Coordinates of C-alpha atoms in Angstrom, one line a residue:
Chain A
X1 CA 116.5 100.8 100.7
X2 CA 115.0 98.2 98.3
X3 CA 117.8 96.8 96.2
X4 CA 118.7 93.4 94.9
X5 CA 120.4 91.4 97.5
X6 CA 123.6 89.3 97.0
X7 CA 122.9 85.5 96.7
X8 CA 124.9 82.7 98.1
X9 CA 126.0 82.0 101.7
X10 CA 124.0 84.9 103.2
X11 CA 120.7 83.5 101.9
X12 CA 121.2 80.0 103.5
X13 CA 122.3 81.4 106.8
X14 CA 119.5 83.9 106.6
X15 CA 116.9 81.2 106.4
X16 CA 118.2 79.5 109.5
X17 CA 118.4 82.8 111.4
X18 CA 114.8 83.7 110.4
X19 CA 113.5 80.4 111.8
X20 CA 115.6 81.0 115.0
X21 CA 114.1 84.4 115.4
X22 CA 110.5 83.0 115.1
X23 CA 111.3 80.3 117.6
X24 CA 112.8 82.8 120.1
X25 CA 109.6 84.9 119.9
X26 CA 107.4 81.9 120.4
X27 CA 109.5 80.8 123.4
X28 CA 109.2 84.3 124.8
X29 CA 105.4 84.2 124.5
X30 CA 105.3 80.8 126.4
X31 CA 107.7 82.0 129.1
X32 CA 105.7 85.2 129.6
X33 CA 102.5 83.1 130.0
X34 CA 104.1 80.7 132.4
X35 CA 105.5 83.6 134.4
X36 CA 102.1 85.4 134.6
X37 CA 100.1 82.2 135.4
X38 CA 102.4 81.1 138.1
X39 CA 102.5 84.6 139.6
X40 CA 98.8 85.4 139.6
X41 CA 97.0 82.0 139.5
X42 CA 99.4 79.9 141.6
X43 CA 100.9 82.7 143.7
X44 CA 104.3 81.2 142.9
X45 CA 107.1 83.4 141.5
X46 CA 109.4 81.7 139.1
X47 CA 112.6 83.6 139.7
X48 CA 114.4 85.1 136.8
X49 CA 111.8 84.7 134.0
X50 CA 111.6 88.5 133.6
X51 CA 115.3 88.7 133.2
X52 CA 115.4 85.8 130.7
X53 CA 112.7 87.5 128.7
X54 CA 114.6 90.7 128.4
X55 CA 117.8 88.9 127.5
X56 CA 116.0 86.9 124.9
X57 CA 114.5 90.0 123.4
X58 CA 117.9 91.7 123.2
X59 CA 119.3 88.6 121.3
X60 CA 116.3 88.4 119.1
X61 CA 116.7 92.1 118.1
X62 CA 120.5 91.7 117.5
X63 CA 120.1 88.6 115.3
X64 CA 117.2 90.3 113.5
X65 CA 119.4 93.3 113.0
X66 CA 121.7 91.1 110.8
X67 CA 118.8 89.9 108.8
X68 CA 117.2 93.3 108.4
X69 CA 120.6 94.7 107.2
X70 CA 121.1 91.9 104.8
X71 CA 117.6 92.4 103.4
X72 CA 118.1 96.1 103.2
X73 CA 114.8 96.6 105.1
X74 CA 115.8 99.0 107.9
X75 CA 113.5 102.0 108.3
X76 CA 114.8 104.9 106.3
X77 CA 113.6 108.1 104.8
X78 CA 113.4 107.3 101.0
X79 CA 112.9 110.9 99.9
X80 CA 115.9 110.8 97.5
X81 CA 116.5 107.1 97.1
X82 CA 113.0 106.5 95.7
X83 CA 113.4 109.3 93.1
X84 CA 116.8 108.7 91.5
X85 CA 117.9 106.3 88.8
X86 CA 119.5 102.9 89.4
X87 CA 123.1 104.2 89.1
X88 CA 122.6 106.9 91.7
X89 CA 120.7 104.5 93.9
X90 CA 123.7 102.1 93.8
X91 CA 125.9 105.1 94.7
X92 CA 123.7 106.0 97.6
X93 CA 123.5 102.4 98.8
X94 CA 127.3 102.2 98.6
X95 CA 127.5 105.4 100.8
X96 CA 125.0 103.9 103.3
X97 CA 126.8 100.6 103.6
X98 CA 130.2 102.3 103.9
X99 CA 128.9 104.5 106.8
X100 CA 127.2 101.5 108.5
X101 CA 130.3 99.4 108.1
X102 CA 132.6 102.1 109.6
X103 CA 130.3 103.2 112.4
X104 CA 129.3 99.6 113.1
X105 CA 132.9 98.4 113.3
X106 CA 133.9 101.2 115.7
X107 CA 130.8 100.6 117.9
X108 CA 131.4 96.8 117.7
X109 CA 135.0 97.2 118.8
X110 CA 134.0 99.3 121.8
X111 CA 131.2 96.8 122.6
X112 CA 133.8 94.0 122.5
X113 CA 136.0 95.8 124.9
X114 CA 133.1 96.3 127.3
X115 CA 132.2 92.6 127.1
X116 CA 135.8 91.7 127.9
X117 CA 135.6 93.9 131.0
X118 CA 132.3 92.1 132.1
X119 CA 134.0 88.8 131.6
X120 CA 137.0 89.9 133.6
X121 CA 134.9 91.0 136.6
X122 CA 132.7 87.9 136.3
X123 CA 129.5 90.0 136.5
X124 CA 126.4 87.9 136.8
X125 CA 122.7 88.8 136.5
X126 CA 120.7 89.6 139.6
X127 CA 118.1 86.8 139.6
X128 CA 119.4 84.0 137.5
X129 CA 123.1 84.7 138.2
X130 CA 123.8 84.2 134.5
X131 CA 127.1 85.6 133.3
X132 CA 126.2 89.1 132.1
X133 CA 128.6 88.6 129.2
X134 CA 125.9 86.5 127.5
X135 CA 123.3 89.3 127.1
X136 CA 126.0 91.9 126.5
X137 CA 127.6 89.9 123.8
X138 CA 124.4 90.2 121.8
X139 CA 125.2 93.8 121.1
X140 CA 128.7 93.0 120.0
X141 CA 127.5 90.2 117.7
X142 CA 124.8 92.5 116.3
X143 CA 127.1 95.4 115.6
X144 CA 130.0 93.3 114.3
X145 CA 127.7 91.2 112.1
X146 CA 126.0 94.3 110.8
X147 CA 129.4 95.9 109.9
X148 CA 130.5 92.7 108.1
X149 CA 127.3 92.3 106.2
X150 CA 127.5 96.0 105.2
X151 CA 131.0 95.4 103.8
X152 CA 129.6 92.6 101.7
X153 CA 126.7 94.8 100.6
X154 CA 129.1 97.7 99.9
X155 CA 131.1 95.5 97.6
X156 CA 127.9 94.4 95.9
X157 CA 126.8 98.0 95.5
X158 CA 130.2 99.0 94.1
X159 CA 130.0 96.2 91.5
X160 CA 126.5 97.3 90.6
X161 CA 127.7 100.8 90.2
X162 CA 130.6 99.9 88.0
X163 CA 128.7 97.5 85.8
X164 CA 125.6 99.6 85.3
X165 CA 125.5 101.6 82.1
X166 CA 126.0 105.4 82.5
X167 CA 123.0 106.2 80.3
X168 CA 119.7 104.4 80.7
X169 CA 119.0 102.1 77.7
X170 CA 115.8 102.8 75.9
X171 CA 113.1 100.1 76.5
Chain B
X1 CA 129.0 119.3 117.9
X2 CA 126.5 121.0 115.7
X3 CA 128.0 119.2 112.7
X4 CA 128.0 115.7 114.3
X5 CA 124.6 115.9 116.1
X6 CA 122.6 118.0 113.7
X7 CA 124.1 118.8 110.3
X8 CA 125.5 115.4 109.2
X9 CA 122.6 113.3 110.6
X10 CA 120.1 115.6 108.7
X11 CA 122.0 115.4 105.5
X12 CA 122.4 111.6 105.8
X13 CA 118.7 111.2 106.8
X14 CA 117.7 112.9 103.5
X15 CA 120.2 110.8 101.6
X16 CA 118.3 107.7 102.9
X17 CA 120.7 106.3 105.5
X18 CA 118.8 103.9 107.7
X19 CA 117.7 105.8 110.9
X20 CA 119.4 103.4 113.3
X21 CA 122.7 104.0 111.4
X22 CA 122.2 107.7 111.6
X23 CA 122.0 107.6 115.4
X24 CA 125.0 105.2 115.7
X25 CA 127.0 107.3 113.3
X26 CA 126.2 110.5 115.2
X27 CA 127.1 108.8 118.5
X28 CA 130.4 107.4 117.1
X29 CA 131.4 110.7 115.6
X30 CA 130.7 112.4 118.9
X31 CA 132.9 110.0 120.8
X32 CA 135.7 110.3 118.3
X33 CA 135.6 114.1 118.0
X34 CA 134.5 115.8 121.1
X35 CA 133.3 113.7 124.0
X36 CA 135.6 113.1 126.9
X37 CA 133.7 110.1 128.1
X38 CA 135.4 106.7 127.4
X39 CA 133.8 105.3 124.2
X40 CA 133.0 101.9 125.8
X41 CA 130.1 103.8 127.3
X42 CA 128.6 103.5 123.9
X43 CA 127.9 99.8 124.5
X44 CA 126.4 100.4 127.9
X45 CA 124.0 103.0 126.7
X46 CA 122.8 100.9 123.8
X47 CA 122.4 97.9 126.0
X48 CA 120.6 100.0 128.6
X49 CA 118.2 101.3 125.9
X50 CA 117.1 97.8 125.2
X51 CA 117.2 96.3 128.7
X52 CA 113.8 97.5 129.6
X53 CA 111.0 95.1 130.6
X54 CA 108.3 97.5 129.3
X55 CA 109.7 97.1 125.7
X56 CA 108.7 93.4 125.7
X57 CA 105.2 94.7 124.9
X58 CA 106.5 95.7 121.5
X59 CA 107.1 92.2 120.1
X60 CA 104.1 90.8 121.8
X61 CA 101.6 93.3 120.5
X62 CA 103.1 93.2 117.0
X63 CA 102.8 89.4 117.1
X64 CA 99.2 89.6 118.3
X65 CA 98.4 91.9 115.4
X66 CA 100.1 89.6 112.9
X67 CA 98.3 86.6 114.3
X68 CA 94.9 88.3 114.1
X69 CA 95.1 88.4 110.3
X70 CA 96.1 84.8 109.9
X71 CA 93.9 83.3 112.6
X72 CA 90.6 84.6 111.2
X73 CA 90.0 86.8 114.3
X74 CA 90.2 90.0 112.3
X75 CA 87.8 88.7 109.6
X76 CA 85.3 87.7 112.2
X77 CA 85.5 91.1 113.8
X78 CA 84.9 92.8 110.5
X79 CA 81.9 90.7 109.7
X80 CA 80.4 91.3 113.2
X81 CA 80.9 95.1 112.9
X82 CA 79.2 95.0 109.4
X83 CA 76.3 93.1 110.9
X84 CA 76.0 95.7 113.7
X85 CA 76.2 98.8 111.6
X86 CA 74.3 97.6 108.5
X87 CA 71.5 100.1 108.9
X88 CA 73.5 103.2 109.6
X89 CA 73.8 105.6 106.6
X90 CA 77.2 104.9 105.1
X91 CA 77.2 101.7 107.1
X92 CA 80.1 100.1 105.3
X93 CA 82.2 103.2 105.7
X94 CA 81.4 103.5 109.4
X95 CA 82.1 99.7 109.7
X96 CA 85.5 100.3 108.2
X97 CA 86.3 102.7 111.0
X98 CA 84.7 100.5 113.6
X99 CA 86.7 97.5 112.5
X100 CA 89.9 99.4 112.6
X101 CA 89.0 100.6 116.1
X102 CA 88.2 97.1 117.4
X103 CA 91.2 95.6 115.8
X104 CA 93.3 98.4 117.3
X105 CA 92.2 97.2 120.7
X106 CA 94.3 94.1 120.2
X107 CA 96.9 94.9 117.6
X108 CA 99.7 97.4 118.0
X109 CA 100.4 97.7 114.2
X110 CA 98.6 100.2 112.1
X111 CA 100.0 98.9 108.8
X112 CA 98.7 95.4 109.5
X113 CA 95.2 96.8 110.3
X114 CA 95.2 98.7 107.0
X115 CA 96.2 95.5 105.2
X116 CA 93.6 93.3 106.9
X117 CA 90.7 95.8 106.8
X118 CA 91.6 97.1 103.3
X119 CA 91.6 93.6 101.8
X120 CA 88.2 92.8 103.2
X121 CA 86.3 96.0 102.9
X122 CA 87.9 98.1 100.1
X123 CA 86.2 96.3 97.1
X124 CA 82.8 96.6 98.9
X125 CA 83.3 100.3 99.5
X126 CA 84.1 101.0 95.9
X127 CA 81.2 98.8 94.8
X128 CA 78.7 100.6 97.0
X129 CA 79.6 103.9 95.3
X130 CA 82.1 105.6 97.7
X131 CA 84.6 105.9 94.9
X132 CA 88.1 104.7 94.8
X133 CA 89.7 107.9 96.1
X134 CA 87.4 108.2 99.1
X135 CA 87.5 104.5 100.0
X136 CA 91.3 104.3 99.8
X137 CA 91.6 107.5 101.9
X138 CA 89.2 106.0 104.4
X139 CA 91.0 102.7 104.8
X140 CA 94.5 104.4 105.0
X141 CA 93.4 106.9 107.6
X142 CA 91.2 104.6 109.7
X143 CA 94.2 102.3 110.3
X144 CA 95.9 105.1 112.2
X145 CA 93.3 104.9 115.0
X146 CA 95.1 101.6 115.9
X147 CA 98.0 103.7 117.2
X148 CA 95.8 105.7 119.6
X149 CA 93.5 102.9 120.8
X150 CA 95.4 100.8 123.4
X151 CA 97.5 98.7 123.3
X152 CA 99.8 101.0 121.4
X153 CA 103.4 100.5 120.5
X154 CA 103.8 104.3 120.2
X155 CA 102.6 104.6 123.8
X156 CA 104.9 101.9 125.0
X157 CA 107.9 103.7 123.4
X158 CA 106.8 107.1 124.8
X159 CA 106.2 105.6 128.3
X160 CA 109.6 103.9 128.3
X161 CA 111.3 107.1 127.0
X162 CA 109.5 109.6 129.3
X163 CA 109.3 107.2 132.3
X164 CA 105.6 107.5 132.4
X165 CA 103.1 104.7 133.5
X166 CA 102.2 102.6 130.4
X167 CA 98.8 101.4 131.8
X168 CA 97.9 105.0 132.5
X169 CA 98.8 106.0 128.9
X170 CA 96.8 103.1 127.6
X171 CA 93.8 104.2 129.7
X172 CA 94.3 107.8 128.5
X173 CA 94.2 106.8 124.9
X174 CA 90.7 105.2 125.0
X175 CA 88.5 108.3 124.9
X176 CA 90.7 110.2 122.4
X177 CA 90.7 107.1 120.2
X178 CA 86.9 106.9 120.4
X179 CA 86.6 110.7 119.7
X180 CA 88.7 110.3 116.5
X181 CA 86.6 107.3 115.4
X182 CA 83.3 109.2 116.1
X183 CA 84.4 112.3 114.2
X184 CA 85.5 110.2 111.2
X185 CA 82.3 108.2 111.3
X186 CA 80.3 111.5 111.3
X187 CA 82.2 112.7 108.3
X188 CA 81.6 109.4 106.5
X189 CA 77.9 109.5 107.2
X190 CA 77.6 113.1 105.9
X191 CA 79.6 112.2 102.8
X192 CA 77.5 109.0 102.3
X193 CA 74.3 111.0 102.4
X194 CA 75.8 113.6 100.1
X195 CA 77.1 111.1 97.5
X196 CA 73.9 109.1 97.8
X197 CA 75.6 105.8 98.7
X198 CA 73.2 102.9 99.0
X199 CA 72.7 101.8 102.6
X200 CA 73.6 98.2 103.5
X201 CA 71.4 95.2 104.1
X202 CA 69.8 96.8 107.2
X203 CA 69.9 95.4 110.7
X204 CA 68.9 91.8 110.8
X205 CA 68.8 90.5 114.4
X206 CA 69.1 86.8 113.4
X207 CA 72.1 87.5 111.2
X208 CA 73.6 89.7 113.9
X209 CA 73.2 87.0 116.5
X210 CA 74.7 84.4 114.2
X211 CA 77.7 86.6 113.4
X212 CA 78.1 87.4 117.1
X213 CA 78.2 83.6 117.9
X214 CA 80.8 83.1 115.2
X215 CA 82.8 86.2 116.4
X216 CA 82.5 85.5 120.1
X217 CA 86.1 84.1 120.5
X218 CA 87.4 87.1 118.5
X219 CA 85.3 89.6 120.4
X220 CA 86.6 88.2 123.7
X221 CA 90.2 89.0 122.7
X222 CA 90.1 92.8 123.1
X223 CA 88.0 92.5 126.2
X224 CA 90.4 89.9 127.6
X225 CA 93.5 92.1 126.8
X226 CA 92.1 95.4 128.2
X227 CA 90.3 93.8 131.2
X228 CA 93.4 91.9 132.3
X229 CA 95.4 95.1 132.4
X230 CA 92.8 97.3 134.1
X231 CA 91.6 94.7 136.6
X232 CA 95.2 94.3 137.7
X233 CA 95.4 90.7 136.5
X234 CA 98.4 91.3 134.2
X235 CA 100.8 94.0 133.2
X236 CA 100.6 95.3 129.6
X237 CA 103.5 93.1 128.7
X238 CA 101.9 90.0 130.2
X239 CA 98.6 90.9 128.5
X240 CA 100.4 91.1 125.2
X241 CA 101.9 87.6 125.7
X242 CA 98.4 86.2 126.6
X243 CA 96.9 87.9 123.5
X244 CA 99.4 86.0 121.3
X245 CA 98.7 82.7 123.0
X246 CA 95.0 83.3 122.7
X247 CA 95.2 84.2 119.0
X248 CA 97.3 81.0 118.3
X249 CA 94.8 78.8 120.1
X250 CA 91.7 80.4 118.5
X251 CA 93.3 80.3 115.0
X252 CA 94.6 76.8 115.4
X253 CA 91.8 75.0 117.3
X254 CA 88.6 77.2 117.1
X255 CA 88.6 78.7 113.6
X256 CA 91.1 76.0 112.4
X257 CA 92.8 78.4 109.9
X258 CA 96.4 78.3 111.1
X259 CA 99.0 75.5 110.7
X260 CA 102.0 75.5 113.0
X261 CA 104.1 76.6 110.0
X262 CA 101.8 79.7 109.6
X263 CA 102.2 80.4 113.3
X264 CA 106.0 80.3 112.9
X265 CA 105.8 82.5 109.8
X266 CA 103.8 85.1 111.7
X267 CA 106.4 84.9 114.5
X268 CA 109.3 85.5 112.0
X269 CA 107.5 88.5 110.4
X270 CA 106.8 89.9 113.9
X271 CA 110.4 89.4 115.0
X272 CA 111.6 91.2 111.9
X273 CA 109.2 94.1 112.5
X274 CA 110.2 94.2 116.1
X275 CA 113.9 94.4 115.1
X276 CA 113.2 97.4 112.8
X277 CA 111.7 99.2 115.7
X278 CA 114.0 98.2 118.6
X279 CA 117.3 98.7 116.8
X280 CA 116.1 102.3 116.5
X281 CA 115.3 102.3 120.3
X282 CA 118.9 101.1 121.1
X283 CA 120.6 103.6 118.8
X284 CA 118.3 106.5 119.7
X285 CA 119.2 105.9 123.3
X286 CA 122.8 106.6 122.4
X287 CA 121.9 109.7 120.4
X288 CA 119.5 111.0 123.2
X289 CA 122.1 110.4 125.8
X290 CA 124.7 112.5 123.9
X291 CA 122.1 115.3 123.4
X292 CA 121.3 115.2 127.1
X293 CA 124.9 115.3 128.4
X294 CA 125.6 118.2 126.1
X295 CA 122.7 120.1 127.6
X296 CA 120.6 120.3 124.4
X297 CA 117.2 119.7 126.0
X298 CA 118.1 122.2 128.8
X299 CA 119.2 124.8 126.2
X300 CA 115.9 124.4 124.3
X301 CA 113.9 124.7 127.6
X302 CA 115.8 127.8 128.6
X303 CA 115.3 129.3 125.1
X304 CA 111.6 128.6 125.1
X305 CA 111.1 129.8 128.7
X306 CA 112.8 133.1 127.7
X307 CA 110.2 133.5 125.0
X308 CA 107.6 133.4 127.8
X309 CA 105.3 131.1 125.8
X310 CA 101.9 130.0 127.2
X311 CA 101.4 126.3 127.6
X312 CA 98.7 126.5 124.9
X313 CA 101.0 128.1 122.4
X314 CA 103.8 125.6 123.3
X315 CA 101.3 122.8 122.6
X316 CA 100.3 124.4 119.3
X317 CA 104.0 124.7 118.3
X318 CA 104.5 121.0 119.3
X319 CA 101.6 120.0 117.1
X320 CA 102.9 121.9 114.1
X321 CA 106.4 120.4 114.6
X322 CA 105.1 116.9 115.0
X323 CA 102.7 117.1 112.1
X324 CA 105.5 118.2 109.8
X325 CA 107.9 115.6 111.3
X326 CA 105.2 112.9 110.9
X327 CA 105.0 113.6 107.2
X328 CA 108.6 112.3 106.9
X329 CA 109.6 110.2 109.9
X330 CA 108.1 107.0 111.2
X331 CA 106.4 107.1 114.6
X332 CA 109.2 105.1 116.4
X333 CA 111.9 107.5 115.3
X334 CA 109.8 110.6 115.9
X335 CA 108.9 109.5 119.5
X336 CA 112.4 108.3 120.4
X337 CA 114.2 111.4 119.2
X338 CA 111.7 114.1 120.3
X339 CA 110.4 112.7 123.6
X340 CA 113.7 113.4 125.5
X341 CA 113.8 116.9 124.0
X342 CA 110.2 117.7 124.8
X343 CA 109.8 116.2 128.3
X344 CA 111.8 118.8 130.2
X345 CA 109.7 121.5 128.4
X346 CA 106.5 119.7 129.2
X347 CA 107.5 119.7 132.9
X348 CA 108.6 123.3 132.8
X349 CA 105.2 124.3 131.3
X350 CA 103.3 122.3 133.9
X351 CA 101.7 120.0 131.3
X352 CA 100.7 116.5 132.4
X353 CA 103.2 114.0 130.7
X354 CA 100.3 111.5 130.3
X355 CA 98.3 114.1 128.4
X356 CA 101.3 115.1 126.4
X357 CA 101.9 111.4 125.5
X358 CA 98.4 111.2 124.0
X359 CA 99.0 114.5 122.1
X360 CA 102.2 113.1 120.7
X361 CA 100.6 109.7 119.9
X362 CA 97.7 111.3 118.0
X363 CA 100.2 113.4 116.0
X364 CA 102.3 110.4 115.0
X365 CA 99.1 108.5 114.2
X366 CA 98.2 111.3 111.7
X367 CA 101.7 111.1 110.3
X368 CA 101.0 107.4 109.5
X369 CA 98.8 108.5 106.6
X370 CA 99.9 112.0 105.6
X371 CA 101.7 112.4 102.4
X372 CA 104.4 112.0 101.2
X373 CA 105.8 109.3 103.5
X374 CA 103.0 108.0 105.7
X375 CA 103.6 104.2 106.0
X376 CA 99.9 103.4 105.7
X377 CA 99.9 104.9 102.2
X378 CA 102.5 102.5 101.0
X379 CA 100.7 99.5 102.5
X380 CA 97.4 100.7 101.0
X381 CA 99.1 101.2 97.6
X382 CA 100.3 97.6 97.6
X383 CA 97.2 96.0 99.2
X384 CA 94.5 98.0 97.4
X385 CA 96.3 98.5 94.1
X386 CA 95.6 102.3 94.2
X387 CA 98.1 104.8 92.8
X388 CA 99.8 107.0 95.4
X389 CA 98.4 110.2 93.8
X390 CA 94.9 108.9 94.4
X391 CA 95.8 108.0 98.0
X392 CA 97.3 111.4 98.6
X393 CA 94.1 113.2 97.6
X394 CA 91.9 110.6 99.3
X395 CA 93.5 111.0 102.8
X396 CA 93.4 114.8 102.8
X397 CA 89.8 115.3 104.2
X398 CA 90.4 112.6 106.8
X399 CA 93.6 114.4 107.8
X400 CA 91.5 117.5 108.4
X401 CA 89.0 115.6 110.5
X402 CA 91.8 114.0 112.6
X403 CA 93.5 117.4 113.0
X404 CA 90.2 118.8 114.4
X405 CA 90.2 115.8 116.8
X406 CA 93.8 116.5 117.7
X407 CA 93.0 120.1 118.6
X408 CA 90.2 118.9 120.9
X409 CA 92.5 116.4 122.5
X410 CA 95.2 119.0 122.9
X411 CA 93.1 121.7 124.5
X412 CA 90.8 119.4 126.5
X413 CA 93.3 117.5 128.7
X414 CA 90.5 116.0 130.8
X415 CA 89.4 113.9 127.9
X416 CA 92.7 112.0 128.1
X417 CA 93.3 112.3 131.9
X418 CA 89.8 111.2 133.1
X419 CA 90.3 107.5 132.5
X420 CA 94.0 107.7 133.4
X421 CA 93.1 109.1 136.8
X422 CA 90.8 106.1 137.4
X423 CA 93.5 103.5 136.8

């Protein structure tokens, strides 16, 4: 799905999010090493690190999902998209982003309802006793953000589709 | 149900809809149109798909692979393998395979291996007379050994999906990985002798010792990763984390090739790659769950049992299906979609799930370089600057060699299970 990406607000926010992603991964590596060293070398179990690592991974993936969507770099089968002209590619991209926006919005809404239930019953994690709404909210943020970004991209694709000439100009 | 879970997803797949979206779309459509389960379950299943400690190995081994390139570890390993294999006929070609195998013992990313090894060895291969087509095919296909040699992301995903021990899978992958490397090396030697490629500089003990000294911190890395897992000092996930820290320290303070900014850049690239894989994990969990509650795996099992297939013919059919699927789909999607479908069948046929995991891994590894959509081909096209048509023709003999290896691995389960039984 390699297409030109819309400029502006998304790019600035994207840079911050990319740095955040890298920092989360580095923090995960450090936490993992602290966990293993304390467990095997010092025979001391730091309670809850495993849990924290998994929650950090879920947040990292969901923030990353926004970036990967914005950069149009999700894994896809490019059997047709790689072989058609720019206009048809814009039309396909418009279809993709419309589907992602609709399915993502529905899934985000269901996810939001689930998180509200978790908040209502005040569910906490087993080891750290963190409110479970924190890790669960990552899914809502990821899906809702992806749906929103897809709307922006769909508008961009539509504009590209309308403004592109019907017949390819000779070079 | 057939429309929402098969027809529409297949049409959208071919129209290029991202694979994660395909699964979410299939899931959402099922909830809206025919499932009686409350749709909030959708969240729970996706969250459950990601909330798995074993999956932490995915970002760690991707990060370790990225760091190897930037820290100079991969380069040192390549130079060391070259010094070791200088005298062998077709030494540079065999060294390419050796370097990929050695790097595969640390990294979990086949494409990164192709990029690192390709950049270093491809010009030399062409210069020595292997030809552009053969050299490009060799680099693209050798990178796939990375997927079979542990640690392997494909094995982590299979293990998580099939609920099979990941350390046992890692152990089971060692001998098949070595078999593939050996068969490919034998082919390269035969071809080198046939083409009349000049042999390398010959084995020079002094040079070998000096490269060994230089490469010692790099050589310690695969030993450190695998030993820590099999001596029970760390879980695969913890070993992955240690590998990252080790690569950062070696790159930063021993080889002095990495700034903190480069470490962060590597982390960002790894996080993005991880995302591409794990969003598929989360959404495939949803899709697989819907298939399961609708009895699709059970229906396929019953259908195949009614055909009274032998285990060997079932495995042959699986190989054919996976080789075809591998030509189009990436390993992550292939494993996550097909494992829940195959596992009930594997159990019904009395096949060991560890052995089956290796068969599946080798299949998806071959898919990494088979035309038209093997990911390694696109990386090689960019890094080596070789046209896709040349790559397509270049990888074909290596695909045949790896399929021969696949048949041996499929019908000789002990090769995979021997080391797994020791762990």
